[in-house]
Amino acid sequence: MVEGSRRENIHPILKSYLPLVEGLGRTLGRHVEVVLHDVSRTEASIIAIANGHVTGRGVGSPATDLLMEYIAADAERRVDSVLNYLTTARDGRKLKSSTFLIRDEKEQVIGALCINMDLTHLDMAKKFLEELAWTETDQSPESFPENVGDFLQIMLKKALSLVDRPVTLLSKEEKVKVVQYLDKNKVFNIKGAVDIVARELGVSRYTIYNYLDEINAGNI
């Protein structure tokens, strides 16, 4: 519910905004204040307010300095709205605010609809999510294969990255280094892995077995 409204002697256009104050207040939730100002009564301009606890104001509270500055600026250059600016409540809480000026039939500013969102809980949620998403490194050392074929290709790619040269230019020592990495990581326990690695390195399967013999014998 709107936390009170002053209906006597309200301009009909402003009166039409009263249901909007209540509706927005209930729709946006208790952390969003919705305020309707009648700028003809600067010292008590608030004629309706929802969720006034956000700034501690109520019906009969005065206009803000910023609102009056917007109205003054409108006399020189039309200002229909000022959106998504940061303000601060008296207790230091950060508010995200927007102001919409309301005009009469002669295009004169007669009021304003203001929205003030308390960012406290959003900031807390943001910090919580940032902590959840924080990582020790921005590198991606892990892959997630869907099948054995994917796993073999991932391991081959990692092995070849150790030598960082095109396969066609690899020396025997570099090919042995690739095979050594794959052997150390149990790749050759997979059926058919020897044939796949041999094909990738451009050697015979028997050459792969020879490399493995050299590795196991400690001759490298």
Coordinates of N, CA and C in Angstrom, one line a residue:
M1 N 0.8 -1.2 0.0 CA 0.0 0.0 0.0 C 0.9 1.3 0.0
V2 N 0.4 2.3 -0.6 CA 1.1 3.6 -0.5 C 1.0 4.1 0.9
E3 N 2.2 4.6 1.4 CA 2.3 5.0 2.8 C 1.6 6.4 3.0
G4 N 0.4 6.5 2.5 CA -0.3 7.7 2.7 C -0.3 8.6 1.5
S5 N -1.3 9.4 1.2 CA -1.3 10.3 0.1 C -2.1 11.5 0.5
R6 N -1.7 12.7 0.0 CA -2.4 13.9 0.2 C -3.3 14.2 -1.0
R7 N -4.6 14.0 -1.0 CA -5.4 14.1 -2.2 C -6.1 15.5 -2.4
E8 N -6.1 16.3 -1.3 CA -6.8 17.5 -1.5 C -6.0 18.5 -2.3
N9 N -6.7 19.2 -3.2 CA -6.1 20.2 -4.1 C -5.0 19.7 -4.9
I10 N -5.0 18.4 -5.3 CA -4.0 17.9 -6.2 C -4.4 18.1 -7.6
H11 N -3.5 18.5 -8.4 CA -3.7 18.6 -9.9 C -4.2 17.3 -10.4
P12 N -5.3 17.3 -11.3 CA -5.8 16.1 -11.8 C -4.8 15.2 -12.4
I13 N -3.8 15.8 -13.1 CA -2.8 14.9 -13.8 C -2.0 14.2 -12.7
L14 N -1.6 14.9 -11.6 CA -0.8 14.3 -10.6 C -1.7 13.2 -9.9
K15 N -3.0 13.5 -9.7 CA -3.9 12.6 -9.0 C -3.9 11.2 -9.8
S16 N -3.8 11.3 -11.2 CA -3.8 10.1 -12.0 C -2.6 9.2 -11.7
Y17 N -1.6 9.8 -11.2 CA -0.3 9.0 -10.9 C -0.4 8.3 -9.6
L18 N -1.4 8.6 -8.7 CA -1.4 7.9 -7.4 C -1.5 6.4 -7.5
P19 N -2.3 5.8 -8.3 CA -2.3 4.4 -8.4 C -1.0 3.8 -8.9
L20 N -0.3 4.6 -9.7 CA 1.0 4.1 -10.2 C 2.0 4.0 -9.1
V21 N 2.0 4.9 -8.2 CA 2.9 4.9 -7.0 C 2.7 3.6 -6.3
E22 N 1.5 3.3 -6.0 CA 1.2 2.1 -5.2 C 1.5 0.8 -6.0
G23 N 1.1 0.8 -7.3 CA 1.4 -0.3 -8.1 C 2.9 -0.6 -8.3
L24 N 3.7 0.4 -8.6 CA 5.1 0.2 -8.7 C 5.8 -0.2 -7.4
G25 N 5.3 0.4 -6.3 CA 5.9 0.0 -5.0 C 5.7 -1.4 -4.7
R26 N 4.5 -1.9 -5.0 CA 4.2 -3.4 -4.7 C 4.9 -4.3 -5.7
T27 N 5.0 -3.8 -6.9 CA 5.6 -4.7 -8.0 C 7.1 -4.8 -7.8
L28 N 7.8 -3.6 -7.5 CA 9.2 -3.6 -7.5 C 9.8 -4.1 -6.1
G29 N 8.9 -4.1 -5.1 CA 9.4 -4.7 -3.8 C 9.8 -3.6 -2.8
R30 N 10.1 -4.1 -1.6 CA 10.3 -3.2 -0.5 C 11.6 -2.4 -0.5
H31 N 12.5 -2.8 -1.4 CA 13.8 -2.1 -1.5 C 13.8 -1.0 -2.5
V32 N 12.6 -0.8 -3.1 CA 12.5 0.3 -4.1 C 11.4 1.3 -3.7
E33 N 11.9 2.5 -3.5 CA 11.0 3.6 -3.1 C 10.4 4.3 -4.3
V34 N 9.1 4.6 -4.3 CA 8.5 5.3 -5.4 C 7.8 6.5 -4.8
V35 N 8.2 7.7 -5.3 CA 7.7 9.0 -4.7 C 7.0 9.8 -5.8
L36 N 5.9 10.5 -5.4 CA 5.2 11.4 -6.3 C 5.3 12.8 -5.6
H37 N 5.9 13.7 -6.4 CA 6.1 15.1 -5.9 C 5.1 16.1 -6.6
D38 N 4.6 17.0 -5.8 CA 3.8 18.2 -6.3 C 4.8 19.4 -6.1
V39 N 5.4 19.9 -7.2 CA 6.5 20.9 -7.0 C 5.9 22.3 -6.7
S40 N 4.6 22.4 -6.7 CA 4.0 23.7 -6.3 C 4.1 23.9 -4.8
R41 N 4.4 22.9 -4.1 CA 4.6 23.0 -2.6 C 5.9 22.4 -2.2
T42 N 7.0 23.2 -2.5 CA 8.4 22.7 -2.3 C 8.6 22.2 -0.9
E43 N 8.1 22.9 0.1 CA 8.4 22.5 1.5 C 7.7 21.3 1.9
A44 N 6.7 20.8 1.2 CA 6.0 19.6 1.5 C 5.6 18.9 0.2
S45 N 6.5 18.7 -0.7 CA 6.2 18.3 -2.1 C 5.7 16.8 -2.2
I46 N 6.1 16.0 -1.3 CA 5.7 14.6 -1.4 C 4.2 14.4 -1.1
I47 N 3.5 14.0 -2.1 CA 2.0 13.8 -1.9 C 1.6 12.3 -1.9
A48 N 2.6 11.4 -2.3 CA 2.3 10.0 -2.2 C 3.7 9.3 -2.2
I49 N 3.8 8.2 -1.5 CA 5.1 7.5 -1.4 C 4.9 6.0 -1.1
A50 N 5.6 5.2 -1.7 CA 5.6 3.7 -1.4 C 7.0 3.4 -0.9
N51 N 7.1 2.6 0.1 CA 8.4 2.1 0.6 C 9.2 3.2 1.1
G52 N 8.6 4.2 1.8 CA 9.4 5.3 2.3 C 10.5 5.0 3.2
H53 N 10.5 3.8 3.8 CA 11.6 3.5 4.7 C 13.0 3.5 4.0
V54 N 13.0 3.4 2.7 CA 14.3 3.4 1.9 C 15.0 4.7 2.2
T55 N 14.3 5.9 2.3 CA 15.0 7.1 2.6 C 14.5 7.8 3.9
G56 N 13.5 7.1 4.5 CA 13.0 7.6 5.8 C 12.1 8.8 5.6
R57 N 11.5 9.0 4.4 CA 10.6 10.1 4.2 C 9.1 9.6 4.2
G58 N 8.2 10.6 4.2 CA 6.8 10.3 4.1 C 6.1 11.4 3.4
V59 N 4.7 11.2 3.3 CA 3.9 12.3 2.7 C 4.1 13.6 3.5
G60 N 4.3 14.7 2.8 CA 4.6 16.0 3.5 C 6.0 16.3 3.6
S61 N 6.9 15.4 3.2 CA 8.4 15.7 3.2 C 8.7 16.6 2.1
P62 N 9.7 17.4 2.2 CA 10.0 18.4 1.1 C 10.7 17.8 -0.1
A63 N 10.8 18.6 -1.1 CA 11.5 18.2 -2.3 C 13.0 18.1 -2.1
T64 N 13.7 17.4 -2.9 CA 15.2 17.3 -2.8 C 15.8 18.4 -3.6
D65 N 17.1 18.7 -3.2 CA 17.8 19.7 -3.9 C 18.0 19.4 -5.4
L66 N 18.2 18.1 -5.6 CA 18.5 17.7 -7.0 C 17.2 17.9 -7.9
L67 N 16.1 17.5 -7.3 CA 14.8 17.7 -8.0 C 14.6 19.2 -8.4
M68 N 14.9 20.1 -7.5 CA 14.7 21.5 -7.8 C 15.7 22.0 -8.9
E69 N 16.9 21.4 -8.8 CA 17.9 21.7 -9.9 C 17.4 21.3 -11.2
Y70 N 16.8 20.1 -11.3 CA 16.3 19.6 -12.6 C 15.2 20.5 -13.1
I71 N 14.4 20.9 -12.2 CA 13.3 21.8 -12.7 C 13.8 23.1 -13.2
A72 N 14.8 23.7 -12.5 CA 15.4 24.9 -12.9 C 16.1 24.7 -14.2
A73 N 16.8 23.6 -14.4 CA 17.5 23.4 -15.7 C 16.5 23.2 -16.8
D74 N 15.3 22.7 -16.5 CA 14.3 22.5 -17.5 C 13.8 23.8 -18.2
A75 N 14.0 24.9 -17.4 CA 13.6 26.2 -17.9 C 14.5 26.7 -19.1
E76 N 15.7 26.1 -19.1 CA 16.7 26.5 -20.1 C 16.7 25.4 -21.2
R77 N 16.6 24.2 -20.8 CA 16.7 23.1 -21.8 C 15.8 22.0 -21.2
R78 N 14.8 21.5 -22.1 CA 13.8 20.6 -21.6 C 14.5 19.3 -21.0
V79 N 14.0 19.0 -19.8 CA 14.5 17.8 -19.2 C 13.2 17.0 -18.8
D80 N 13.1 15.8 -19.5 CA 11.9 15.0 -19.3 C 12.2 13.9 -18.2
S81 N 13.5 13.5 -18.2 CA 13.8 12.4 -17.2 C 15.3 12.4 -17.0
V82 N 15.7 12.0 -15.9 CA 17.2 11.7 -15.6 C 17.2 10.3 -15.0
L83 N 17.9 9.4 -15.6 CA 17.8 8.0 -15.3 C 19.1 7.4 -14.7
N84 N 18.9 6.5 -13.8 CA 19.9 5.6 -13.3 C 21.2 6.4 -12.8
Y85 N 20.9 7.3 -11.9 CA 22.1 8.0 -11.3 C 22.2 7.5 -9.8
L86 N 23.4 7.7 -9.3 CA 23.7 7.2 -8.0 C 23.6 8.3 -7.0
T87 N 22.8 7.9 -5.9 CA 22.7 8.9 -4.8 C 23.0 8.1 -3.5
T88 N 23.0 8.9 -2.4 CA 23.3 8.3 -1.1 C 22.3 8.6 -0.1
A89 N 21.8 7.6 0.7 CA 20.9 7.9 1.7 C 21.6 8.5 2.9
R90 N 20.9 9.1 3.9 CA 21.5 9.8 5.0 C 22.4 8.8 5.8
D91 N 22.1 7.5 5.8 CA 22.9 6.6 6.6 C 24.0 6.0 5.8
G92 N 24.2 6.5 4.5 CA 25.3 6.0 3.7 C 25.0 5.0 2.7
R93 N 23.8 4.4 2.7 CA 23.5 3.4 1.7 C 23.4 4.0 0.3
K94 N 23.9 3.2 -0.6 CA 23.9 3.7 -2.0 C 22.5 3.4 -2.7
L95 N 22.0 4.4 -3.4 CA 20.7 4.2 -4.1 C 20.9 4.5 -5.5
K96 N 20.2 3.7 -6.3 CA 20.1 3.9 -7.8 C 18.8 4.6 -8.0
S97 N 18.9 5.8 -8.6 CA 17.7 6.7 -8.7 C 17.4 7.1 -10.1
S98 N 16.1 7.4 -10.4 CA 15.6 7.9 -11.6 C 14.5 8.9 -11.3
T99 N 14.5 10.0 -12.1 CA 13.4 11.1 -11.9 C 12.8 11.3 -13.2
F100 N 11.4 11.4 -13.2 CA 10.6 11.7 -14.4 C 9.8 12.9 -14.1
L101 N 10.0 14.0 -14.8 CA 9.2 15.2 -14.6 C 7.8 15.1 -15.2
I102 N 6.8 15.6 -14.6 CA 5.4 15.5 -15.0 C 5.0 16.9 -15.4
R103 N 4.3 17.0 -16.6 CA 3.9 18.3 -17.1 C 2.4 18.4 -17.2
D104 N 1.9 19.7 -17.2 CA 0.5 19.9 -17.4 C 0.2 20.2 -18.9
E105 N -1.0 20.6 -19.2 CA -1.4 20.8 -20.5 C -0.6 21.9 -21.2
K106 N 0.0 22.8 -20.5 CA 0.8 23.9 -21.0 C 2.3 23.5 -21.0
E107 N 2.6 22.3 -20.8 CA 4.0 21.8 -20.8 C 4.8 22.4 -19.6
Q108 N 4.1 22.8 -18.6 CA 4.8 23.3 -17.4 C 5.0 22.2 -16.4
V109 N 6.2 22.1 -15.8 CA 6.5 21.0 -14.8 C 5.6 21.3 -13.6
I110 N 4.8 20.3 -13.3 CA 4.0 20.4 -12.1 C 4.3 19.3 -11.0
G111 N 5.1 18.3 -11.4 CA 5.4 17.3 -10.4 C 6.5 16.4 -10.9
A112 N 6.8 15.4 -10.2 CA 7.8 14.4 -10.6 C 7.5 13.1 -9.9
L113 N 7.9 12.0 -10.7 CA 7.8 10.7 -10.2 C 9.2 10.2 -10.0
C114 N 9.6 9.8 -8.8 CA 11.0 9.4 -8.6 C 11.0 8.0 -8.0
I115 N 12.1 7.3 -8.5 CA 12.3 5.9 -8.0 C 13.7 5.8 -7.4
N116 N 13.8 5.2 -6.2 CA 15.0 5.1 -5.5 C 15.2 3.6 -5.1
M117 N 16.2 3.0 -5.7 CA 16.4 1.6 -5.4 C 17.6 1.4 -4.4
D118 N 17.4 0.8 -3.3 CA 18.4 0.5 -2.3 C 19.3 -0.6 -2.9
L119 N 20.6 -0.2 -3.1 CA 21.5 -1.2 -3.7 C 22.2 -2.1 -2.7
T120 N 21.9 -1.9 -1.4 CA 22.7 -2.6 -0.3 C 22.6 -4.1 -0.6
H121 N 21.4 -4.7 -0.7 CA 21.3 -6.2 -0.9 C 21.9 -6.6 -2.2
L122 N 21.7 -5.8 -3.2 CA 22.3 -6.1 -4.5 C 23.8 -6.1 -4.5
D123 N 24.4 -5.2 -3.8 CA 25.9 -5.2 -3.6 C 26.3 -6.4 -2.9
M124 N 25.6 -6.8 -1.8 CA 26.0 -8.0 -1.1 C 25.9 -9.2 -2.0
A125 N 24.8 -9.3 -2.8 CA 24.7 -10.4 -3.7 C 25.8 -10.4 -4.7
K126 N 26.1 -9.2 -5.2 CA 27.2 -9.1 -6.2 C 28.5 -9.6 -5.7
K127 N 28.8 -9.2 -4.4 CA 30.1 -9.6 -3.8 C 30.1 -11.1 -3.6
F128 N 28.9 -11.6 -3.2 CA 28.8 -13.1 -3.0 C 29.1 -13.8 -4.3
L129 N 28.4 -13.4 -5.4 CA 28.6 -14.0 -6.6 C 30.0 -13.9 -7.2
E130 N 30.6 -12.7 -6.9 CA 32.0 -12.6 -7.4 C 33.0 -13.5 -6.6
E131 N 32.7 -13.7 -5.3 CA 33.5 -14.7 -4.5 C 33.3 -16.1 -5.1
L132 N 32.1 -16.4 -5.4 CA 31.8 -17.8 -5.9 C 32.5 -18.0 -7.3
A133 N 32.6 -16.9 -8.1 CA 33.1 -17.0 -9.4 C 34.7 -16.8 -9.4
W134 N 35.3 -16.5 -8.3 CA 36.7 -16.2 -8.3 C 37.5 -17.5 -8.5
T135 N 38.6 -17.3 -9.3 CA 39.4 -18.5 -9.5 C 40.9 -18.1 -9.2
E136 N 41.7 -19.1 -9.0 CA 43.1 -18.8 -8.8 C 43.9 -18.4 -10.0
T137 N 43.4 -18.8 -11.2 CA 44.0 -18.5 -12.4 C 42.9 -18.3 -13.5
D138 N 43.2 -17.6 -14.5 CA 42.3 -17.4 -15.6 C 42.6 -18.4 -16.8
Q139 N 43.6 -19.2 -16.6 CA 43.9 -20.2 -17.6 C 42.9 -21.4 -17.5
S140 N 42.9 -22.2 -18.6 CA 42.0 -23.3 -18.6 C 42.8 -24.6 -18.8
P141 N 43.3 -25.2 -17.7 CA 44.2 -26.4 -17.7 C 43.4 -27.7 -17.9
E142 N 42.1 -27.6 -17.8 CA 41.3 -28.9 -17.8 C 40.3 -28.9 -18.9
S143 N 40.2 -30.0 -19.6 CA 39.2 -30.2 -20.7 C 38.3 -31.4 -20.2
F144 N 37.1 -31.4 -20.9 CA 36.1 -32.4 -20.5 C 35.7 -33.2 -21.7
P145 N 36.4 -34.3 -21.9 CA 36.1 -35.1 -23.1 C 34.8 -35.9 -22.9
E146 N 34.1 -36.0 -24.0 CA 32.8 -36.7 -24.0 C 32.9 -38.2 -24.3
N147 N 34.0 -38.6 -24.9 CA 34.3 -40.0 -25.2 C 35.8 -40.2 -25.3
V148 N 36.1 -41.5 -25.6 CA 37.5 -41.9 -25.6 C 38.3 -41.2 -26.8
G149 N 37.6 -41.0 -27.9 CA 38.2 -40.3 -29.0 C 38.6 -38.9 -28.6
D150 N 37.7 -38.2 -28.0 CA 38.0 -36.9 -27.5 C 39.2 -36.9 -26.5
F151 N 39.2 -37.8 -25.6 CA 40.3 -37.9 -24.6 C 41.6 -38.1 -25.3
L152 N 41.7 -39.0 -26.3 CA 42.9 -39.2 -27.0 C 43.4 -37.9 -27.7
Q153 N 42.5 -37.2 -28.4 CA 42.9 -36.0 -29.1 C 43.4 -34.9 -28.1
I154 N 42.7 -34.8 -27.0 CA 43.1 -33.8 -26.0 C 44.5 -34.1 -25.4
M155 N 44.8 -35.4 -25.1 CA 46.1 -35.8 -24.6 C 47.2 -35.6 -25.7
L156 N 46.8 -35.9 -26.9 CA 47.8 -35.7 -28.0 C 48.1 -34.3 -28.2
K157 N 47.1 -33.4 -28.1 CA 47.3 -32.0 -28.2 C 48.2 -31.5 -27.1
K158 N 48.0 -32.0 -25.9 CA 48.8 -31.5 -24.8 C 50.3 -32.0 -24.9
A159 N 50.4 -33.3 -25.4 CA 51.7 -33.8 -25.6 C 52.5 -33.0 -26.7
L160 N 51.8 -32.7 -27.8 CA 52.5 -32.0 -28.8 C 52.8 -30.5 -28.4
S161 N 52.1 -30.0 -27.5 CA 52.3 -28.6 -27.0 C 53.7 -28.6 -26.3
L162 N 54.2 -29.7 -25.8 CA 55.4 -29.8 -25.1 C 56.6 -29.5 -26.0
V163 N 56.4 -29.8 -27.3 CA 57.5 -29.6 -28.3 C 57.3 -28.4 -29.1
D164 N 56.0 -28.0 -29.3 CA 55.6 -26.8 -29.9 C 56.2 -26.6 -31.3
R165 N 56.1 -27.7 -32.1 CA 56.6 -27.6 -33.5 C 55.6 -28.4 -34.3
P166 N 55.5 -28.1 -35.6 CA 54.7 -28.9 -36.5 C 55.2 -30.4 -36.5
V167 N 54.3 -31.3 -36.6 CA 54.6 -32.7 -36.5 C 55.6 -33.1 -37.6
T168 N 55.5 -32.5 -38.7 CA 56.4 -32.9 -39.9 C 57.8 -32.5 -39.6
L169 N 58.0 -31.6 -38.6 CA 59.4 -31.1 -38.3 C 60.0 -31.7 -37.1
L170 N 59.2 -32.6 -36.4 CA 59.7 -33.2 -35.2 C 60.9 -34.1 -35.4
S171 N 61.9 -34.0 -34.5 CA 63.0 -34.9 -34.5 C 62.6 -36.2 -33.8
K172 N 63.4 -37.2 -33.8 CA 63.1 -38.4 -33.1 C 63.0 -38.1 -31.6
E173 N 63.9 -37.3 -31.1 CA 63.9 -37.0 -29.7 C 62.6 -36.3 -29.2
E174 N 62.1 -35.5 -30.1 CA 60.9 -34.8 -29.8 C 59.7 -35.7 -29.9
K175 N 59.7 -36.6 -30.8 CA 58.6 -37.6 -30.9 C 58.6 -38.6 -29.7
V176 N 59.8 -38.9 -29.2 CA 60.0 -39.7 -28.0 C 59.4 -39.0 -26.8
K177 N 59.6 -37.6 -26.8 CA 59.1 -36.8 -25.7 C 57.6 -36.9 -25.7
V178 N 57.0 -36.8 -26.8 CA 55.5 -36.9 -27.0 C 55.1 -38.2 -26.4
V179 N 55.7 -39.3 -26.9 CA 55.3 -40.6 -26.5 C 55.5 -40.8 -25.0
Q180 N 56.6 -40.2 -24.5 CA 56.8 -40.4 -23.0 C 55.7 -39.7 -22.2
Y181 N 55.3 -38.5 -22.6 CA 54.2 -37.9 -21.9 C 52.9 -38.8 -22.0
L182 N 52.6 -39.3 -23.1 CA 51.4 -40.1 -23.3 C 51.5 -41.4 -22.4
D183 N 52.7 -42.0 -22.4 CA 52.9 -43.2 -21.6 C 52.8 -42.9 -20.1
K184 N 53.3 -41.8 -19.7 CA 53.3 -41.4 -18.3 C 51.8 -41.2 -17.9
N185 N 51.0 -40.8 -18.8 CA 49.6 -40.5 -18.4 C 48.6 -41.6 -18.8
K186 N 49.2 -42.8 -19.0 CA 48.4 -44.1 -19.2 C 47.6 -44.1 -20.5
V187 N 48.0 -43.3 -21.5 CA 47.2 -43.2 -22.7 C 47.3 -44.5 -23.5
F188 N 48.4 -45.2 -23.4 CA 48.6 -46.4 -24.2 C 47.8 -47.6 -23.6
N189 N 47.2 -47.4 -22.4 CA 46.4 -48.4 -21.8 C 45.0 -48.6 -22.6
I190 N 44.8 -47.6 -23.4 CA 43.5 -47.5 -24.2 C 43.7 -48.3 -25.5
K191 N 42.8 -49.2 -25.8 CA 42.8 -50.0 -27.0 C 42.9 -49.1 -28.2
G192 N 43.8 -49.4 -29.1 CA 43.9 -48.6 -30.3 C 44.7 -47.4 -30.3
A193 N 45.2 -47.0 -29.0 CA 45.9 -45.7 -28.9 C 47.2 -45.7 -29.6
V194 N 47.9 -46.8 -29.7 CA 49.2 -46.9 -30.3 C 49.0 -46.6 -31.8
D195 N 48.0 -47.1 -32.5 CA 47.8 -46.9 -33.9 C 47.5 -45.4 -34.1
I196 N 46.7 -44.8 -33.2 CA 46.3 -43.4 -33.4 C 47.5 -42.5 -33.3
V197 N 48.3 -42.7 -32.2 CA 49.5 -41.9 -32.0 C 50.5 -42.1 -33.1
A198 N 50.6 -43.3 -33.6 CA 51.6 -43.5 -34.7 C 51.1 -42.7 -36.0
R199 N 49.8 -42.8 -36.2 CA 49.3 -42.0 -37.4 C 49.5 -40.5 -37.2
E200 N 49.3 -40.0 -36.0 CA 49.5 -38.6 -35.8 C 50.9 -38.1 -35.9
L201 N 51.8 -39.0 -35.5 CA 53.3 -38.7 -35.5 C 53.9 -39.0 -36.9
G202 N 53.2 -39.7 -37.7 CA 53.7 -40.1 -39.0 C 54.7 -41.2 -39.0
V203 N 54.6 -42.1 -38.0 CA 55.5 -43.2 -37.9 C 54.7 -44.5 -37.8
S204 N 55.3 -45.6 -37.8 CA 54.6 -46.9 -37.8 C 54.4 -47.3 -36.3
R205 N 53.4 -48.2 -36.1 CA 53.1 -48.6 -34.8 C 54.3 -49.3 -34.1
Y206 N 55.1 -49.9 -34.9 CA 56.3 -50.6 -34.4 C 57.3 -49.5 -33.9
T207 N 57.4 -48.4 -34.5 CA 58.3 -47.3 -34.1 C 57.8 -46.8 -32.7
I208 N 56.5 -46.7 -32.5 CA 56.0 -46.3 -31.2 C 56.4 -47.3 -30.1
Y209 N 56.3 -48.6 -30.5 CA 56.7 -49.7 -29.5 C 58.2 -49.5 -29.2
N210 N 59.0 -49.2 -30.2 CA 60.4 -49.0 -30.0 C 60.7 -47.8 -29.1
Y211 N 59.9 -46.7 -29.3 CA 60.1 -45.6 -28.4 C 59.8 -46.0 -27.0
L212 N 58.7 -46.8 -26.8 CA 58.3 -47.2 -25.4 C 59.3 -48.1 -24.8
D213 N 60.0 -48.9 -25.6 CA 61.0 -49.8 -25.1 C 62.2 -48.9 -24.6
E214 N 62.5 -47.9 -25.4 CA 63.6 -47.0 -25.0 C 63.3 -46.2 -23.7
I215 N 62.0 -45.8 -23.6 CA 61.6 -45.1 -22.4 C 61.7 -46.0 -21.2
N216 N 61.1 -47.2 -21.3 CA 61.1 -48.1 -20.2 C 62.5 -48.6 -19.8
A217 N 63.4 -48.6 -20.8 CA 64.8 -49.1 -20.5 C 65.6 -47.9 -19.9
G218 N 65.1 -46.7 -19.9 CA 65.8 -45.6 -19.4 C 66.9 -45.1 -20.3
N219 N 66.7 -45.4 -21.6 CA 67.7 -45.0 -22.6 C 67.5 -43.6 -23.2
I220 N 66.7 -42.8 -22.6 CA 66.4 -41.5 -23.1 C 66.8 -40.4 -22.1

